Short mmCIF file of C-alpha atoms and ligand atoms in Angstrom, two decimals:
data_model
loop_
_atom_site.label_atom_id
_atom_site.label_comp_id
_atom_site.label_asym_id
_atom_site.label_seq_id
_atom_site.Cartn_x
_atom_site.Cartn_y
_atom_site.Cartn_z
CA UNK A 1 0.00 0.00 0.00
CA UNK A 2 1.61 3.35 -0.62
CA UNK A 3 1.80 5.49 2.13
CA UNK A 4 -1.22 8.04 2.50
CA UNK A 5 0.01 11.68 1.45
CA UNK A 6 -3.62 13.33 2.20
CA UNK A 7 -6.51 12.20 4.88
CA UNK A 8 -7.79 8.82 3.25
CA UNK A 9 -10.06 6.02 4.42
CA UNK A 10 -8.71 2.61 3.40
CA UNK A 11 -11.45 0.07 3.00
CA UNK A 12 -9.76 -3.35 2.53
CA UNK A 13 -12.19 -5.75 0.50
CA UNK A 14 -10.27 -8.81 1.78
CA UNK A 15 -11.25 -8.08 5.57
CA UNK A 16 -14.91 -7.51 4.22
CA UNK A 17 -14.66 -11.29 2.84
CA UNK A 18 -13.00 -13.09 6.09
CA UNK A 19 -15.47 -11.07 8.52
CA UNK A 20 -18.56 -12.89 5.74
CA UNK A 21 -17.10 -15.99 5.66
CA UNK A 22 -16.36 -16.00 9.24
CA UNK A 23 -20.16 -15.13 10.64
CA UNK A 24 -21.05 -17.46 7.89
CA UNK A 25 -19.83 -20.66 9.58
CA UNK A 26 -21.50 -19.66 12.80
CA UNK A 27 -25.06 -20.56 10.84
CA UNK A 28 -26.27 -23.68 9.31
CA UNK A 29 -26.21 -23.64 5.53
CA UNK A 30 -29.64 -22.74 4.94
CA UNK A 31 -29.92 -19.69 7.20
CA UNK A 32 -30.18 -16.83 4.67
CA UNK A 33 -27.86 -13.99 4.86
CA UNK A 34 -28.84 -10.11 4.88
CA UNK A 35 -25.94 -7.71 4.91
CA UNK A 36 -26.93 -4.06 5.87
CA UNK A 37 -25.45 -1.77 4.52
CA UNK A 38 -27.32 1.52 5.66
CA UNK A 39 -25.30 4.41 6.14
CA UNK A 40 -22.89 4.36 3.52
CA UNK A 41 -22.34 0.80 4.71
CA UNK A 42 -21.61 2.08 7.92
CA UNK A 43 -19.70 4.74 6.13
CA UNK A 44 -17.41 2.59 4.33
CA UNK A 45 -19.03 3.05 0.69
CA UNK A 46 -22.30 1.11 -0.18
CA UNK A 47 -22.08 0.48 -3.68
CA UNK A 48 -18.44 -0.84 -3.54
CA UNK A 49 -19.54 -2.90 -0.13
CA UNK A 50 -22.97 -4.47 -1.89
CA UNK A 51 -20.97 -4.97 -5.30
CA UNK A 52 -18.41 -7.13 -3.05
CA UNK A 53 -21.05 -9.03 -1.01
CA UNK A 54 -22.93 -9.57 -4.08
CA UNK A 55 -20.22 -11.44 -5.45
CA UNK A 56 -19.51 -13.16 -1.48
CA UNK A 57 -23.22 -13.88 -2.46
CA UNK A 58 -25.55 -12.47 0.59
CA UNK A 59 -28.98 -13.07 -0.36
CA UNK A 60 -30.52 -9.97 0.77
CA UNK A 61 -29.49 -6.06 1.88
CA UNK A 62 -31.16 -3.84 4.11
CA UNK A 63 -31.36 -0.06 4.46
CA UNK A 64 -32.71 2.26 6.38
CA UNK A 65 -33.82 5.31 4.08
CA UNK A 66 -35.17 4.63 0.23
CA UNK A 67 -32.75 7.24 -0.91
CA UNK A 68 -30.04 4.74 0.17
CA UNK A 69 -31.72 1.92 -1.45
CA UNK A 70 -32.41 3.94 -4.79
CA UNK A 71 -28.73 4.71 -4.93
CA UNK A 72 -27.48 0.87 -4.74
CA UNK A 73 -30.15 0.23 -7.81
CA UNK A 74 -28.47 3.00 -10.03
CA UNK A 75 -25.14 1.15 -9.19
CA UNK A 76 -26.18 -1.65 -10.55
CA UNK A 77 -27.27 -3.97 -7.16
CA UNK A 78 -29.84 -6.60 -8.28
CA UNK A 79 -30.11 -8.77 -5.24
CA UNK A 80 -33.20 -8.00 -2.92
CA UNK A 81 -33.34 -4.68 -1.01
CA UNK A 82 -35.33 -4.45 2.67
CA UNK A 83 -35.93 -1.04 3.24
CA UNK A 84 -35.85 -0.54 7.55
CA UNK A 85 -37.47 2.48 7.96
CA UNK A 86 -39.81 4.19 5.05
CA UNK A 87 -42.69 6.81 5.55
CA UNK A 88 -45.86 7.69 3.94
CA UNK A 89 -45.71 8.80 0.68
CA UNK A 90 -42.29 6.58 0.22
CA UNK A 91 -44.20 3.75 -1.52
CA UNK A 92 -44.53 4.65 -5.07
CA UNK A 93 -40.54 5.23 -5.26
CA UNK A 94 -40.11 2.19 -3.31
CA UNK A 95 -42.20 -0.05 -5.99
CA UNK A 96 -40.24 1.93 -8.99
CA UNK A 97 -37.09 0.80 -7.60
CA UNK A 98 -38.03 -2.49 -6.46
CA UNK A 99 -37.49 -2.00 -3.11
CA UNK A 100 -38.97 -3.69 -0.27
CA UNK A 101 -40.34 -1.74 2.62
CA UNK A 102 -40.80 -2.89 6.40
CA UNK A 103 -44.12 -2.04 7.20
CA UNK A 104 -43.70 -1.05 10.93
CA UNK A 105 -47.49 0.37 11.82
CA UNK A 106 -50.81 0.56 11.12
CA UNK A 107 -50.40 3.65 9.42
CA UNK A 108 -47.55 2.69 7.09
CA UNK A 109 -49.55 -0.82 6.25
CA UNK A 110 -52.50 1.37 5.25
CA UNK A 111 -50.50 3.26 3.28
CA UNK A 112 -48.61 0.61 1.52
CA UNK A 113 -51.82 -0.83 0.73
CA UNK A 114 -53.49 2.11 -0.98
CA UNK A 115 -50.19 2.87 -2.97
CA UNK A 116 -49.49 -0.84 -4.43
CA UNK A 117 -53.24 -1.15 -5.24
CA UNK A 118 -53.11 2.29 -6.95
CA UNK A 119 -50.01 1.23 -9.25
CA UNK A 120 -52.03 -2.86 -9.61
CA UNK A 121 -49.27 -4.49 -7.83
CA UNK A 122 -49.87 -8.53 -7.21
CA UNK A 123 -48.06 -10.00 -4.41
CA UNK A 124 -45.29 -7.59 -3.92
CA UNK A 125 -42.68 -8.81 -1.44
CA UNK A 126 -43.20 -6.51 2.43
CA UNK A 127 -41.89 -7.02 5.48
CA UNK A 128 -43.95 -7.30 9.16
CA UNK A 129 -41.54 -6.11 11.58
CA UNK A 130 -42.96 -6.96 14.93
CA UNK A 131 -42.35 -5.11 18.40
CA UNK A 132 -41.00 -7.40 20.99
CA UNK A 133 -39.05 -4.93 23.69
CA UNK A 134 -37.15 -2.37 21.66
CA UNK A 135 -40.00 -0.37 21.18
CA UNK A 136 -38.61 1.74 18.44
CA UNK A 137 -40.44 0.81 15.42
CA UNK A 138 -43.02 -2.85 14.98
CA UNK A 139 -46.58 -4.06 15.80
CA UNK A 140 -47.61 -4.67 19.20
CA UNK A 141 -48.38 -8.56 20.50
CA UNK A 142 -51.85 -7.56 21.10
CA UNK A 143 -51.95 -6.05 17.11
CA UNK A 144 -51.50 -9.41 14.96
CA UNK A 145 -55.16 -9.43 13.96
CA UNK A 146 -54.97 -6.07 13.39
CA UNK A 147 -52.38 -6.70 10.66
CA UNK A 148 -54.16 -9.46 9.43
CA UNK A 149 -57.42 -8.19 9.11
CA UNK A 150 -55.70 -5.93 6.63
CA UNK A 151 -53.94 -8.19 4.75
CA UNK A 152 -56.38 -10.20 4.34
CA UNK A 153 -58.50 -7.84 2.29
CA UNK A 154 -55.74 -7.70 -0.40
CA UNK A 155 -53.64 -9.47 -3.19
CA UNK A 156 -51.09 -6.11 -3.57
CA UNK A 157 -48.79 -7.56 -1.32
CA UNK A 158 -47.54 -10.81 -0.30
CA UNK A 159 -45.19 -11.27 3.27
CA UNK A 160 -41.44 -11.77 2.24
CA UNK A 161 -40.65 -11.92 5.83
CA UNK A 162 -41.93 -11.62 9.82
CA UNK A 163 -39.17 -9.65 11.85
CA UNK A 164 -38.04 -8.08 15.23
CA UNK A 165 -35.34 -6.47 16.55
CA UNK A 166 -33.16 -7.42 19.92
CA UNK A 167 -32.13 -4.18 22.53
CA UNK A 168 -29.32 -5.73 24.24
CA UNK A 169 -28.31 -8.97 22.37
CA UNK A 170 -24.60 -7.86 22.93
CA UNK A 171 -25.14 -7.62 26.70
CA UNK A 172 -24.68 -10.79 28.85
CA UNK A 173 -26.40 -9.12 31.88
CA UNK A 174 -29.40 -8.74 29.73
CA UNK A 175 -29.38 -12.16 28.59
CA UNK A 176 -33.05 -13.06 30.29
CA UNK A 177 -34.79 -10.22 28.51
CA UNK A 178 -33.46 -11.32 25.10
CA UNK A 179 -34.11 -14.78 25.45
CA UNK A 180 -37.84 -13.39 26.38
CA UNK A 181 -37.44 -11.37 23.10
CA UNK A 182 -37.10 -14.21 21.18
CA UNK A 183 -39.72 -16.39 22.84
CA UNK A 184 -42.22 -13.70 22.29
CA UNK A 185 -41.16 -13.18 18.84
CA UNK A 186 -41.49 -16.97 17.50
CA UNK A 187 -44.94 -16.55 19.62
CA UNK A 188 -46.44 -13.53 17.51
CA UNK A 189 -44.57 -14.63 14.57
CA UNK A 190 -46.45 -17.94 14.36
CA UNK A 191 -49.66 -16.63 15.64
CA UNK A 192 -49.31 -14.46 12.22
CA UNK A 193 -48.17 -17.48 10.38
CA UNK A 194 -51.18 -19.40 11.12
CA UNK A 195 -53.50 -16.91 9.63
CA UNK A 196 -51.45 -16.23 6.72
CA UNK A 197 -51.66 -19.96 5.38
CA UNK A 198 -47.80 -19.56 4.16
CA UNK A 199 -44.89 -19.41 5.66
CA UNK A 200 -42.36 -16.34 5.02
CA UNK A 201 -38.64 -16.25 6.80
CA UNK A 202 -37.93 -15.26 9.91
CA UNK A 203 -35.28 -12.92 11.52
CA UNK A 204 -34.07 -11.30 14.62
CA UNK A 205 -30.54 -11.65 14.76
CA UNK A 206 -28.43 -8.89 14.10
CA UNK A 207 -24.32 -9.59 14.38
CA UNK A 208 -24.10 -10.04 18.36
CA UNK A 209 -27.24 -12.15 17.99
CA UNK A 210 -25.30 -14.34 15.22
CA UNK A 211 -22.25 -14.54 17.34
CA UNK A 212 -24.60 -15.01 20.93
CA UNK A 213 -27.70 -16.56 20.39
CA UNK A 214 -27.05 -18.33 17.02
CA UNK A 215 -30.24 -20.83 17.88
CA UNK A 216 -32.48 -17.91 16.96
CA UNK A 217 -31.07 -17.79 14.05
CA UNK A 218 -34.34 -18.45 12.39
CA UNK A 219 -34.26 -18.53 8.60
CA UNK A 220 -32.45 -15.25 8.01
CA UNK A 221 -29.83 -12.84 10.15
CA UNK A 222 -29.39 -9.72 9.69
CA UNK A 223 -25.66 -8.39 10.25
CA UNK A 224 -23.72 -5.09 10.00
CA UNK A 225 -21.28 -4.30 12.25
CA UNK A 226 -19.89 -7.76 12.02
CA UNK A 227 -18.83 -7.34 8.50
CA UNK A 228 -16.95 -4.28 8.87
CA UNK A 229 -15.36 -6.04 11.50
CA UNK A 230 -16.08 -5.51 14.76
CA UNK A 231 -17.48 -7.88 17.19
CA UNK A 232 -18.88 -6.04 19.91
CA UNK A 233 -16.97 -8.06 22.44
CA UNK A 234 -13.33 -7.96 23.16
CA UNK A 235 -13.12 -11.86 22.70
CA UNK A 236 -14.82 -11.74 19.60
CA UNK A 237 -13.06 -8.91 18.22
CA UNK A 238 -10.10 -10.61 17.51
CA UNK A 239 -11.72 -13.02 15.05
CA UNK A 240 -12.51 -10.23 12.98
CA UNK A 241 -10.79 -7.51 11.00
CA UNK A 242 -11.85 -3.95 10.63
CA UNK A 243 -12.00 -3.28 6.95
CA UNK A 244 -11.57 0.55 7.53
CA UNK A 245 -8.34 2.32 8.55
CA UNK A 246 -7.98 6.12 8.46
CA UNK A 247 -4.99 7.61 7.58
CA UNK A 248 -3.78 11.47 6.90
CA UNK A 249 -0.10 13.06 6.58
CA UNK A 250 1.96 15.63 8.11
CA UNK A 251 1.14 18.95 6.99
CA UNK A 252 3.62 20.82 9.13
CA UNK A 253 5.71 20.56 12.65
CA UNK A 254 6.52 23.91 14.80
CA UNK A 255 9.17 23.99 17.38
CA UNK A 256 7.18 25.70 20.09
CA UNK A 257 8.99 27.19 23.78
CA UNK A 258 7.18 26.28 27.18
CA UNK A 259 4.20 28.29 28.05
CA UNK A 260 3.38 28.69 24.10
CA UNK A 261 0.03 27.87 23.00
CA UNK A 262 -1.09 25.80 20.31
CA UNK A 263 -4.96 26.10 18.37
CA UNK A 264 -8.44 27.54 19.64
CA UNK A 265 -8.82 29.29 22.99
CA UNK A 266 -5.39 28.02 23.61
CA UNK A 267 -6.42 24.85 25.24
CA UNK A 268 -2.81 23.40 25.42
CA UNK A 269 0.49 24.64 26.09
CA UNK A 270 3.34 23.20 26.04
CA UNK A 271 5.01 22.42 29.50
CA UNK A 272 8.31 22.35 27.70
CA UNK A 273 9.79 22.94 24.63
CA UNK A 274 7.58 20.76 21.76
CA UNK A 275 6.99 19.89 18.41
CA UNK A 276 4.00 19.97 17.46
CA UNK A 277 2.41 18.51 14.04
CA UNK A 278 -0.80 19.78 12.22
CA UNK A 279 -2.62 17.28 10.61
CA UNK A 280 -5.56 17.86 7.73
CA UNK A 281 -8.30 16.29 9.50
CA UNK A 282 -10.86 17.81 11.69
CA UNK A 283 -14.48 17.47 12.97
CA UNK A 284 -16.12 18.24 9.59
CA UNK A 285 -14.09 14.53 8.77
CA UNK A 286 -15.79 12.99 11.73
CA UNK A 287 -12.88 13.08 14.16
CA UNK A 288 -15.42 15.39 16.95
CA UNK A 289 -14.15 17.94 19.75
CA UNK A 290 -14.19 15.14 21.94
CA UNK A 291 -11.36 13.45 20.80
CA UNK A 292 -8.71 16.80 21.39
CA UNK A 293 -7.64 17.69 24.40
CA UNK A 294 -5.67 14.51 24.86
CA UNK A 295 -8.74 12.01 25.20
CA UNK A 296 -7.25 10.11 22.26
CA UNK A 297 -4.47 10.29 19.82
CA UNK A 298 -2.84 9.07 16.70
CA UNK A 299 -0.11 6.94 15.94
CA UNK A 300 2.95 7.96 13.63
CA UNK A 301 5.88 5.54 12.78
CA UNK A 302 3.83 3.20 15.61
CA UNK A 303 4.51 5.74 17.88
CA UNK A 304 1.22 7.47 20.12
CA UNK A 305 1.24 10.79 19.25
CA UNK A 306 -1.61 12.75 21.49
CA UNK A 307 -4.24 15.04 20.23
CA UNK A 308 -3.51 19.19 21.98
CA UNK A 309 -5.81 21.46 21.70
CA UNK A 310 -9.05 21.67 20.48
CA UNK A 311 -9.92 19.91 17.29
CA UNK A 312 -10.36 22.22 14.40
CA UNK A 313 -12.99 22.15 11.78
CA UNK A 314 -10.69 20.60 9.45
CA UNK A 315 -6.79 20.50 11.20
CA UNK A 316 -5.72 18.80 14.44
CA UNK A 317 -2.33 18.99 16.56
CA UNK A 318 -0.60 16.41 18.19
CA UNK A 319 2.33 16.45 20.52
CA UNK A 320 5.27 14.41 18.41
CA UNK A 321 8.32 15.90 20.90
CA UNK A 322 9.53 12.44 21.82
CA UNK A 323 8.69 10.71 17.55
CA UNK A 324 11.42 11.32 15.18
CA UNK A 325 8.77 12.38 12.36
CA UNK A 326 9.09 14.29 9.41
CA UNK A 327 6.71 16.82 7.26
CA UNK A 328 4.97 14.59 4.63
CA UNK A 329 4.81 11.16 7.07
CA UNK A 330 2.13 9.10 7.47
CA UNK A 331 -0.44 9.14 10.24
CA UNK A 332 -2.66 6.58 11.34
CA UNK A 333 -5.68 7.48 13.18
CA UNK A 334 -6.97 4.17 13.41
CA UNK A 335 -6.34 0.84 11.57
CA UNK A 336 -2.88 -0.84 11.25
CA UNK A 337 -1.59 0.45 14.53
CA UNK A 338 -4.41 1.53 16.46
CA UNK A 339 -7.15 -0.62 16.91
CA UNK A 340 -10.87 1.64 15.97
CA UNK A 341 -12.70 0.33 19.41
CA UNK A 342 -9.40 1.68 21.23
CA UNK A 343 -9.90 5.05 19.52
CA UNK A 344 -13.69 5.05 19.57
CA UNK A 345 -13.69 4.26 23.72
CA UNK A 346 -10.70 6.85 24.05
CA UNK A 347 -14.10 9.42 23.30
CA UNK A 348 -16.02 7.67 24.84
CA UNK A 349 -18.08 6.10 22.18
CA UNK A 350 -18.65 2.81 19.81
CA UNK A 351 -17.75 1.53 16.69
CA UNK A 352 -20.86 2.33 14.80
CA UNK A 353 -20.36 6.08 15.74
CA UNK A 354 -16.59 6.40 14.83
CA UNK A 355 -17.23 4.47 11.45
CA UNK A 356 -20.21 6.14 10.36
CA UNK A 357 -19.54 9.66 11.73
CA UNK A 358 -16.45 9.47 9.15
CA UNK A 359 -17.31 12.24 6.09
CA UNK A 360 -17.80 11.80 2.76
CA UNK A 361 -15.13 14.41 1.50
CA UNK A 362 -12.36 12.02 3.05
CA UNK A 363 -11.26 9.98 -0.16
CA UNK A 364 -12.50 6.28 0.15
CA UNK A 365 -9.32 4.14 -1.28
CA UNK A 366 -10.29 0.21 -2.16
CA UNK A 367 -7.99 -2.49 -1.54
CA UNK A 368 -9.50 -5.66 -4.01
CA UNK A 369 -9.17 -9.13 -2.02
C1 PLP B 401 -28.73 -1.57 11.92
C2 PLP B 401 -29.60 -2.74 12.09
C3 PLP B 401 -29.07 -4.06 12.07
C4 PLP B 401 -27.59 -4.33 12.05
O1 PLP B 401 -27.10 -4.45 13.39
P1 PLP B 401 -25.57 -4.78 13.68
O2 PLP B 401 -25.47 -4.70 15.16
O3 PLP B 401 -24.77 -3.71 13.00
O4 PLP B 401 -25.27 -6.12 13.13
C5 PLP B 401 -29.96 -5.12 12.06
N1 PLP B 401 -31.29 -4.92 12.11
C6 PLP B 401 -31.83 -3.68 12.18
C7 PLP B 401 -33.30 -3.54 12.27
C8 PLP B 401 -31.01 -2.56 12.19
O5 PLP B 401 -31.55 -1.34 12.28
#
């Protein structure tokens, strides 16, 4: 790889394929696989991600917003498309696009309803997502006629699948409660079943529910996190591989004397005399305030350089007094030498904030398995 001489994101196809094939063999061949890849695939780059899990062959993708799912159709994406989270007056670009929406509430049934019988559709594929202790988005227990009854009355649309959601399927102390999740899931989910007269696949797991409860597995999992490598779990971490790193260069290093102050409102200075290197990356690229300040830091030459200061709109400082570092070397702010949970926790946040929070101006770079 040559070295990065401006802020880049590295997204290395070959780490997308081991963490598939690794969550893979924790399910029995005929579970189906979804891949999600909302959020710019969790800020990685969506249409490069799908194109590559296409070819890993997942058997379904899931977004949250149409928009998202419109754009992996213009790129070309042909394999099924669950759309998480759609409103009213969605569902006629949904149907153009042949995208599949999760129908979450009465409301959003009705709707769907109206819409596919306005454009004659016959058994189009929709989703049931069912409420079973999130409560963020699904039908109630006591609301499975209710979604019937409306069903029932039309041939527009056809279930593709029954679905829930898990809260805390990462946390072991909450291990009860999800357990109840899932018992009250396959509950409604059959109780739907029954009236339906067919039987559509069934999914809860998302990637700690994979790699923690894979016996509610059901006929499809859903999994995002897991394929950009990150386990949520410090043993499970280390069977995956982050396919992001984030790199950036040396702009420019100041000697600076004791008591001198470096960036906004002077937040540091220097207790002796310091170099100090800017770096062209700031909180309009997704590395927040929070991290400055010395919360977190990079690494250069696999050397810890802390963040001073405040973090800049689009520059940051670090202290390199004790790294023999040039103008024009490489930084790493995570990847390679720095692992992302490290950097994430180091401001006091998670994976899925650090990787998605990362900006679409910093240049995506693909490394092909
Ligand atoms: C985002 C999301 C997922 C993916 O969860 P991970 O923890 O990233 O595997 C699965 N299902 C739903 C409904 C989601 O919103």
């Amino acid at each position: 790889m040559p070295k990065a001489n401006e802020t880049v994101l590295e997204i290395n196809l070959g780490n997308l394929a081991h963490n598939y094939r690794y969550l893979r063999s924790k399910l029995d061949e005929d579970v189906k696989f979804l891949s999600v890849v909302k959020a710019f695939a969790y800020g990685n780059d969506s249409v490069v991600i799908a194109k590559k899990l296409e070819e890993l062959g997942t058997d379904y993708f899931a977004v949250a917003y149409v928009s998202e799912g419109i754009q992996l159709r213009e790129n070309g994406i042909t394999t099924p498309i669950l759309v998480l989270h759609p409103q009213m007056g969605n569902f006629e670009e949904i149907i153009e696009h042949c995208l599949e929406p999760n129908l979450y509430s009465e409301k959003i049934l009705i709707n769907f309803i109206e819409t596919a019988e306005a454009k004659n559709q016959k058994n189009y594929p929709v989703h049931i997502k069912l409420n079973t202790g999130l409560n963020r988005l699904g039908f109630d227990a006591n609301e499975i006629s209710k979604v019937y009854d409306l069903i029932e009355n039309t041939n527009s649309l056809k279930v593709r699948s029954i679905f829930s959601h898990l809260a805390a399927s990462e946390d072991w102390e909450e291990r009860e409660f999800t357990i109840g999740q899932i018992d009250l899931f396959r509950k409604m989910s059959w109780e739907l079943i029954e009236k339906l007269g067919y039987q559509p696949l069934l999914h809860i797991c998302n990637t700690s529910g994979i790699i923690n409860y894979p016996q509610a597995a059901f006929s499809m999992v859903r999994s995002g996190i897991g394929l950009y490598g990150y386990g949520n779990d410090e043993n499970v971490d280390p069977k995956l591989k982050p396919i992001g790193s984030l790199k950036t260069v040396i702009s420019q290093i100041h000697k600076l004397e004791k008591g001198e102050s470096v960036g906004y409102n002077r937040k540091y200075k220097v207790p002796k005399t310091s170099r100090i290197a800017t770096l062209p990356i700031g909180h309009a690229d997704g590395i927040n305030r929070i991290y400055g300040n010395e919360k977190a830091g990079v690494f250069i030459h696999d050397q810890y350089a802390p963040i001073v200061g405040n973090v800049c709109m689009d520059i940051l400082m670090v202290n390199v007094t004790e790294i023999d570092c040039e103008e024009g070397d490489e930084v790493v702010i995570f990847g390679g030498s720095q692992h992302p949970v490290k950097f994430a926790e180091a401001g006091g946040t998670i994976s899925y904030e650090l990787i998605t929070g990362i900006q679409h101006r910093v240049k995506r770079i693909v490394i092909p398995e």
